[in-house]
XYZ file of C-alpha atoms in Angstrom:
90
model
C 248.190 5.903 103.630
C 247.941 3.986 106.891
C 245.329 1.394 107.743
C 242.023 2.842 108.796
C 242.537 6.145 106.990
C 239.781 6.957 104.527
C 240.886 8.055 101.075
C 239.199 11.007 99.458
C 237.857 10.244 95.994
C 237.246 12.996 93.490
C 235.171 12.332 90.391
C 236.938 13.318 87.175
C 235.549 15.806 84.716
C 235.724 13.402 81.773
C 238.829 15.145 80.454
C 241.960 13.877 82.166
C 243.980 16.731 80.663
C 241.694 19.310 82.312
C 241.827 17.361 85.560
C 245.628 17.659 85.407
C 245.337 21.416 84.863
C 246.766 21.523 81.347
C 246.100 24.762 79.496
C 245.365 23.033 76.169
C 243.151 20.338 77.672
C 240.298 20.576 75.157
C 242.644 20.345 72.171
C 244.468 17.368 73.665
C 241.174 15.593 74.376
C 239.948 16.246 70.839
C 243.195 14.942 69.337
C 243.016 11.843 71.510
C 239.439 11.094 70.434
C 240.293 11.564 66.748
C 243.371 9.346 67.045
C 241.302 6.703 68.828
C 238.764 6.754 65.987
C 241.532 6.477 63.378
C 243.151 3.586 65.224
C 239.786 1.836 65.467
C 239.381 2.049 61.676
C 242.916 0.768 61.096
C 242.232 -2.134 63.476
C 238.823 -2.930 61.978
C 240.201 -3.041 58.446
C 243.332 -4.842 59.697
C 245.786 -2.582 57.932
C 249.503 -2.805 58.457
C 251.233 0.460 59.273
C 252.733 0.537 55.779
C 249.356 0.040 54.095
C 247.667 2.549 56.389
C 250.395 5.071 55.522
C 249.730 4.698 51.800
C 245.959 4.970 52.221
C 246.234 7.964 54.549
C 248.862 9.718 52.448
C 251.404 9.947 55.262
C 254.620 8.089 55.985
C 254.874 4.963 58.134
C 256.638 6.698 61.064
C 253.642 9.068 61.324
C 251.300 6.052 61.424
C 253.493 4.569 64.170
C 253.230 7.827 66.146
C 249.464 7.805 65.652
C 249.175 4.161 66.731
C 251.132 4.994 69.904
C 249.141 8.181 70.573
C 252.206 10.392 70.183
C 250.165 13.256 68.799
C 252.478 16.253 69.175
C 253.106 16.329 65.408
C 249.405 16.297 64.515
C 246.939 19.157 64.523
C 243.230 18.621 65.120
C 242.635 19.637 61.503
C 245.133 17.102 60.188
C 243.641 14.297 62.257
C 240.154 15.225 61.022
C 241.402 15.194 57.433
C 242.956 11.755 57.931
C 239.776 10.421 59.492
C 237.641 11.811 56.696
C 239.775 10.292 53.946
C 237.647 7.603 52.393
C 240.661 5.562 51.260
C 241.487 4.287 54.730
C 238.483 1.951 54.857
C 238.814 0.406 51.402
């Protein structure tokens, strides 16, 4: 863009995946929100990945994927189950 040229700004929809035209945008957004909530609990309780894995009933590499928002291996249902497990906040 050269000097003096006005840039066009488009307001997002609130779902970056939809804005990018991804077919599964709603599912991706839902998974992201659930993972964010899970990571917030893990941070609040100050759990290590190993301890979080035990409390969530998954292995440490899955916790690492979750912490890094690599959510391909997680379904919405699985993330909801993990979030609803009471053991994570003990």
